[in-house]
PDB file of C-alpha atoms and ligand atoms in Angstrom:
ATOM      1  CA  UNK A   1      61.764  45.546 212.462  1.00 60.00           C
ATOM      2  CA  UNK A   2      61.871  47.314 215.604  1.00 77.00           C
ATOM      3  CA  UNK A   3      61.349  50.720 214.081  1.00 77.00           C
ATOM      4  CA  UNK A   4      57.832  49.937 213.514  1.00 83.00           C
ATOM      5  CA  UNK A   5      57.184  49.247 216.941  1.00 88.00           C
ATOM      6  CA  UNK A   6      55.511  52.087 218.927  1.00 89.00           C
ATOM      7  CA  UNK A   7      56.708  50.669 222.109  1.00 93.00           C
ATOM      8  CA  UNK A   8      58.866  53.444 223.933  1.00 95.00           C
ATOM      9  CA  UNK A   9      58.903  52.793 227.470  1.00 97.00           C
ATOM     10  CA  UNK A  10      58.681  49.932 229.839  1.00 98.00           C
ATOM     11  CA  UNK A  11      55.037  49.126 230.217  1.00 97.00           C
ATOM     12  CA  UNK A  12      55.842  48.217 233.967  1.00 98.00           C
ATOM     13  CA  UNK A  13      58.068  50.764 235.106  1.00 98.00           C
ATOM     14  CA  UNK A  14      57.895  53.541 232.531  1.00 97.00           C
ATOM     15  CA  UNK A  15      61.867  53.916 231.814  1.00 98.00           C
ATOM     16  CA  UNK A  16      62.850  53.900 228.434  1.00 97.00           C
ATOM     17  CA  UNK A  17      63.442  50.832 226.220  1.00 97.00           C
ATOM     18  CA  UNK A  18      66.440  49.818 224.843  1.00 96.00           C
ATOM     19  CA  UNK A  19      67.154  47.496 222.476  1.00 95.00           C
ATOM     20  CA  UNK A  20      69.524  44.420 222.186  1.00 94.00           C
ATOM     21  CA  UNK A  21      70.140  41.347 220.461  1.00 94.00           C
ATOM     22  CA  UNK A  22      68.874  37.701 222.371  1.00 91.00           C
ATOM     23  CA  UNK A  23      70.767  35.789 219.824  1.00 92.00           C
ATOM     24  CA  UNK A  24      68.548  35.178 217.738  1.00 90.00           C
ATOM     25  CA  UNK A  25      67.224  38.518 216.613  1.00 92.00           C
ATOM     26  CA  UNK A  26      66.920  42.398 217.685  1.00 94.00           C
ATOM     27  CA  UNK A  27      64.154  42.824 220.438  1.00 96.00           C
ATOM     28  CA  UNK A  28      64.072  45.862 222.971  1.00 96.00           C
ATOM     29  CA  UNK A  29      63.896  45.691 226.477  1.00 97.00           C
ATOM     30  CA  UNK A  30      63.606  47.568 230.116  1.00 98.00           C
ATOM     31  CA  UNK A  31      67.542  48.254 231.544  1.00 97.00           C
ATOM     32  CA  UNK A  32      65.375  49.171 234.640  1.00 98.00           C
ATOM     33  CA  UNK A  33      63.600  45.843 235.286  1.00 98.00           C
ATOM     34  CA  UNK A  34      64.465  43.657 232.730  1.00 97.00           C
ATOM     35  CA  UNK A  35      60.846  43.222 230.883  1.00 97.00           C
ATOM     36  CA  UNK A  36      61.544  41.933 227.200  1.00 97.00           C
ATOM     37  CA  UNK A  37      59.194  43.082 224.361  1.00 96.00           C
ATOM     38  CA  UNK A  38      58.220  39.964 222.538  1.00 94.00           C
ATOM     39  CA  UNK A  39      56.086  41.115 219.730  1.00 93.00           C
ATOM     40  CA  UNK A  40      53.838  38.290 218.521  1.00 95.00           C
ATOM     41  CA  UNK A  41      50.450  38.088 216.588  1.00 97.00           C
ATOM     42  CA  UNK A  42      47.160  37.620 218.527  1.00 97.00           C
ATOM     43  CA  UNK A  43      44.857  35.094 217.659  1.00 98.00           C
ATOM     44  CA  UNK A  44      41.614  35.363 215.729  1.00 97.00           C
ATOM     45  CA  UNK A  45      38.872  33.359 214.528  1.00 98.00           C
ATOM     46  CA  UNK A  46      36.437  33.568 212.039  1.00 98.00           C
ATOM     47  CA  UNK A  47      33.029  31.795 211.116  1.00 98.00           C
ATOM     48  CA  UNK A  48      32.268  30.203 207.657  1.00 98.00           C
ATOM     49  CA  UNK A  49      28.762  30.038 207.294  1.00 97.00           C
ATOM     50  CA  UNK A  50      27.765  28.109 204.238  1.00 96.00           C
ATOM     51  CA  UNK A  51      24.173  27.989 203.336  1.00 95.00           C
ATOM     52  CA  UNK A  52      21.756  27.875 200.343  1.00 93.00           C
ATOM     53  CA  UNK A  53      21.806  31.201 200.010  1.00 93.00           C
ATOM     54  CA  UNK A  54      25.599  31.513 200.320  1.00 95.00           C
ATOM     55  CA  UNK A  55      28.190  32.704 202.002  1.00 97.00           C
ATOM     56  CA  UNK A  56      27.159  34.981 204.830  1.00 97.00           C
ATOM     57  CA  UNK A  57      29.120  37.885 205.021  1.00 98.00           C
ATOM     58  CA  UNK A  58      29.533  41.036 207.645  1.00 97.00           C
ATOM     59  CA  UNK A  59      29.909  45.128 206.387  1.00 97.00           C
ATOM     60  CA  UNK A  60      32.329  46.286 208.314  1.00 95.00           C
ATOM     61  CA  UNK A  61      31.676  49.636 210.323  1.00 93.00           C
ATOM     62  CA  UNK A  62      35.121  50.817 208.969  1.00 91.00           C
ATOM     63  CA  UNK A  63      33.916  49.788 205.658  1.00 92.00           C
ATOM     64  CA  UNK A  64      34.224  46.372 203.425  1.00 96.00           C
ATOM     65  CA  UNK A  65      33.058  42.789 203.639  1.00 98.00           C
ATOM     66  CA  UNK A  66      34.248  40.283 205.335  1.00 98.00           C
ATOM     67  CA  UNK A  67      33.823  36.685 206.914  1.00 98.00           C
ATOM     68  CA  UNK A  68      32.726  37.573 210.299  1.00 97.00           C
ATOM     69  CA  UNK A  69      35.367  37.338 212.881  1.00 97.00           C
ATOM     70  CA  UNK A  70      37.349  38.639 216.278  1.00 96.00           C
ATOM     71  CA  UNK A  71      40.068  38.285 218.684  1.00 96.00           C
ATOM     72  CA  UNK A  72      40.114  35.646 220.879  1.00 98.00           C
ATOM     73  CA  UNK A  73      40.269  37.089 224.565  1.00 98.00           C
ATOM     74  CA  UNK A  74      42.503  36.452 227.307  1.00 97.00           C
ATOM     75  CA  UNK A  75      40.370  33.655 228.739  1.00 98.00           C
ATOM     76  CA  UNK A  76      38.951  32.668 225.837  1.00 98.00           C
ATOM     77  CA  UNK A  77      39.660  28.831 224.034  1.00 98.00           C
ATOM     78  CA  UNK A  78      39.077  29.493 220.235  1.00 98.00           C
ATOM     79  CA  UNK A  79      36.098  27.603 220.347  1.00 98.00           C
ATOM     80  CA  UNK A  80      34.850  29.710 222.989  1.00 98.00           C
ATOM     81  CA  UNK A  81      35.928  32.877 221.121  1.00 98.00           C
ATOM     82  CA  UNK A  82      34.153  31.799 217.804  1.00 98.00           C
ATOM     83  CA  UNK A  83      30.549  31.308 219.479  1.00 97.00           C
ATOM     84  CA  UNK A  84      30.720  34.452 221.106  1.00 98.00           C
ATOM     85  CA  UNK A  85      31.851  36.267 217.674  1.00 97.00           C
ATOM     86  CA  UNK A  86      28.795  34.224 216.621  1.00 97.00           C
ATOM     87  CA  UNK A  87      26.196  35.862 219.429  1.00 96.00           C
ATOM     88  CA  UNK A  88      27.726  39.328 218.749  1.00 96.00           C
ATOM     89  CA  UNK A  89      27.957  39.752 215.460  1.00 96.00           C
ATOM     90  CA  UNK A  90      25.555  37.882 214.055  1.00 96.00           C
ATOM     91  CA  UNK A  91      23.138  37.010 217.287  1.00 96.00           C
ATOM     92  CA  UNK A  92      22.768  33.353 216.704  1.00 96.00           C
ATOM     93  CA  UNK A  93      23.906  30.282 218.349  1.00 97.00           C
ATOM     94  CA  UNK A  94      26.480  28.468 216.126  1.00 97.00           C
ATOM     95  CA  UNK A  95      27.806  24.809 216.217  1.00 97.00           C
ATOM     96  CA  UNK A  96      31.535  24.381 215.075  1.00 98.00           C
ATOM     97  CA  UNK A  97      32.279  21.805 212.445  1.00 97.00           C
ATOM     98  CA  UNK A  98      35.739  21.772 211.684  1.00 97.00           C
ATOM     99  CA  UNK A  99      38.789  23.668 211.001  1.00 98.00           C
ATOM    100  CA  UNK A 100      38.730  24.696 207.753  1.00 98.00           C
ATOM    101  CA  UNK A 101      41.938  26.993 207.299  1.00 97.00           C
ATOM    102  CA  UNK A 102      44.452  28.574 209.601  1.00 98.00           C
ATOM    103  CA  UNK A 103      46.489  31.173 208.006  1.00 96.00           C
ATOM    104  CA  UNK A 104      49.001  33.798 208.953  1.00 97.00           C
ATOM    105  CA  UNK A 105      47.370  38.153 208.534  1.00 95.00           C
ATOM    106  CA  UNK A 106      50.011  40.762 208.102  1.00 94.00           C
ATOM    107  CA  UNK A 107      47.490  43.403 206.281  1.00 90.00           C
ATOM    108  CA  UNK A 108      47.301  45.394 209.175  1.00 88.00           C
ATOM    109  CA  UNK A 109      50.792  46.067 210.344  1.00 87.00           C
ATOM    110  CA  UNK A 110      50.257  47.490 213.545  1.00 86.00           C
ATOM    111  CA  UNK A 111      48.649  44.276 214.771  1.00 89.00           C
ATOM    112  CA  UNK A 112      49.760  40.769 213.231  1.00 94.00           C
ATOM    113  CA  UNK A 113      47.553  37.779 213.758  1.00 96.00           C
ATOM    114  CA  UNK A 114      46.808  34.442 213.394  1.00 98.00           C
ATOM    115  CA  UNK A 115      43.169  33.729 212.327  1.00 98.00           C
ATOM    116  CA  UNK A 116      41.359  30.282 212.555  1.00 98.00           C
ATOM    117  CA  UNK A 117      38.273  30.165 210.191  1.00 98.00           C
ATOM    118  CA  UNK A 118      35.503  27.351 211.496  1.00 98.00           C
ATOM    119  CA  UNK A 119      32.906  26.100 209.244  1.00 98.00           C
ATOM    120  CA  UNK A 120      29.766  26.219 211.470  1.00 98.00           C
ATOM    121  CA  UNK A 121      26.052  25.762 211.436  1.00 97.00           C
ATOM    122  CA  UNK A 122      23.433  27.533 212.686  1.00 95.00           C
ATOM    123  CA  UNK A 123      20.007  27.829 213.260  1.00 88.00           C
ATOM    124  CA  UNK A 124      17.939  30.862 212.772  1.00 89.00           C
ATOM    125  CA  UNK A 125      20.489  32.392 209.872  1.00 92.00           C
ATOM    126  CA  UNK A 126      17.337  34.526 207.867  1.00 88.00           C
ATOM    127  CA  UNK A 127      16.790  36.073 211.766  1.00 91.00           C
ATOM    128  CA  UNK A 128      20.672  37.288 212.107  1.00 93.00           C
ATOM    129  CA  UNK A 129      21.364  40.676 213.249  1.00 94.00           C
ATOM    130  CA  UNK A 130      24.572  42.349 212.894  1.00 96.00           C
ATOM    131  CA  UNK A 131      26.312  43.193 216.218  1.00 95.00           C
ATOM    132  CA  UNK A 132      29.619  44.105 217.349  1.00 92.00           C
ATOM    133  CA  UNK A 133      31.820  45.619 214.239  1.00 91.00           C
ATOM    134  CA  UNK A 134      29.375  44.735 211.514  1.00 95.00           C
ATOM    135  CA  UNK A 135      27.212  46.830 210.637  1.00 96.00           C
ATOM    136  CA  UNK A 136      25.312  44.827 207.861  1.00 96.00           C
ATOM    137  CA  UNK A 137      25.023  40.874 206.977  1.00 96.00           C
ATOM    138  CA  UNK A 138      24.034  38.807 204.285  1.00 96.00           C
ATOM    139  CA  UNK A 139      24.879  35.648 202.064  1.00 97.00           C
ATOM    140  CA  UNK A 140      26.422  36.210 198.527  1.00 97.00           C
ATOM    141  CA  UNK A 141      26.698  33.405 196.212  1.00 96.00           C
ATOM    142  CA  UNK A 142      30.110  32.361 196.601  1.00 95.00           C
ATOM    143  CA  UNK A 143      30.045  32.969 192.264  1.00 93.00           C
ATOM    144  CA  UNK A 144      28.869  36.900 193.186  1.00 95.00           C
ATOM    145  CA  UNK A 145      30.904  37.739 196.469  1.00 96.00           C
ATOM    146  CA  UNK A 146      31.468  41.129 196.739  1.00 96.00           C
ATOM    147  CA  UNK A 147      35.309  42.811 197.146  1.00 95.00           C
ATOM    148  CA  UNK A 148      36.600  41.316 200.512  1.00 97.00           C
ATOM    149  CA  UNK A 149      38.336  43.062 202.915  1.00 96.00           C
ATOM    150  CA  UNK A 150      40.691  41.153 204.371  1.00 95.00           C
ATOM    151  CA  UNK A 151      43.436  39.706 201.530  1.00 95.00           C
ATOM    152  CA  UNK A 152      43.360  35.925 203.647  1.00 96.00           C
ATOM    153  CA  UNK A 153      39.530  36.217 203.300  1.00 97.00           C
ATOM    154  CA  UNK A 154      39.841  35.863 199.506  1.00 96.00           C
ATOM    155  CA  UNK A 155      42.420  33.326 199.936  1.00 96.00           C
ATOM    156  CA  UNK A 156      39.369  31.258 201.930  1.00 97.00           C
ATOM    157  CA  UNK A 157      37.065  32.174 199.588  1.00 97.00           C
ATOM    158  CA  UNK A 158      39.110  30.392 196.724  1.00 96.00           C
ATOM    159  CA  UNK A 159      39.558  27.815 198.836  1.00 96.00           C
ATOM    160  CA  UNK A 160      35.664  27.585 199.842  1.00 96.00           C
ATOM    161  CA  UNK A 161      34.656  27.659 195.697  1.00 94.00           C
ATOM    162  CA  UNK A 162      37.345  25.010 195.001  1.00 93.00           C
ATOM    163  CA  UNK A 163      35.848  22.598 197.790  1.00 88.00           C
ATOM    164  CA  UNK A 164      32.174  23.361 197.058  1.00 75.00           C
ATOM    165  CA  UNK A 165      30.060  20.285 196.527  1.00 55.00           C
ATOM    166  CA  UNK A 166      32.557  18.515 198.295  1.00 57.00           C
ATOM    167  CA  UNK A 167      32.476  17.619 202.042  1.00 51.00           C
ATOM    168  CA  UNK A 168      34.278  19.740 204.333  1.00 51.00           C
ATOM    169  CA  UNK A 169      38.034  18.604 204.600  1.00 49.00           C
ATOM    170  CA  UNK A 170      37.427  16.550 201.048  1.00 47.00           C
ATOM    171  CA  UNK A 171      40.842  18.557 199.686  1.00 46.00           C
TER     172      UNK A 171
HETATM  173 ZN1   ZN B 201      60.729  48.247 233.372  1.00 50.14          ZN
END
């Protein structure tokens, strides 16, 4: 597990890492000043916007469809993270409903997270421009959604066709 991680040196003194056990399992750290390398997932969200049309999805600039989404920053609550996703990628002002699944992402192994998916409302959907990382952005009947992405996208999805017709939470 720690061969995968690129981290050589000490990000705060710049001598070389080395590695050692904390009891519980293998982590590396500075013999200069003591920093530990914890290596944990960051924190995501993503917005489920459900509306006649469908389910509005985001072309990625790397390529592929997803449920539009981003990191929560530093100073960020998730709720504040998820509006501003809203304003950048898809320029509208969004309302939060409720949780609808939080879920572990380890498809892109350089950078675990955790991502948060909010069902939200908003206002203005037909004027949405994509911002941001999306390039394109559109609803899809969720019977005609195109390949996703991101595997724990299609894992919501399911979850999203299962529940449809139902009220949010109604599991
Ligand atoms: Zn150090």
């Amino acid at each position: 597990m720690l061969d995968d991680d690129p981290y050589r040196y000490c990000p705060l003194c710049g001598a070389g890492l080395e590695e050692f056990h904390d009891g519980e399992r293998a982590r590396k750290r500075c013999p200069a000043c003591g920093w530990v390398r914890y290596r944990n997932p960051t924190v995501g969200v993503a917005l489920i916007l459900l509306t006649e049309q469908g389910l509005w999805l985001g072309r990625r600039r790397s390529g592929g469809w997803c449920i539009p989404c981003g990191h929560v920053e530093w100073d960020e609550s998730l709720e504040q993270a998820a509006r501003r996703e809203a304003l950048e990628e898809l320029g509208v002002v969004v309302s939060l409903e409720s949780v609808f699944n939080v879920s572990s992402n380890f498809h892109d192994p350089e950078q675990h997270t955790v991502g948060v998916w909010y069902l939200a409302r908003a206002e203005g959907l037909d004027q949405a421009r994509p911002g941001g990382d999306l390039v394109e952005l559109r609803p899809f009947p969720l019977d005609a959604l195109p390949e996703l992405v991101f595997p724990t996208d299609r894992v919501v999805v399911d979850r999203l066709r299962r529940s449809a017709g139902r009220p949010p939470g109604a599991d």
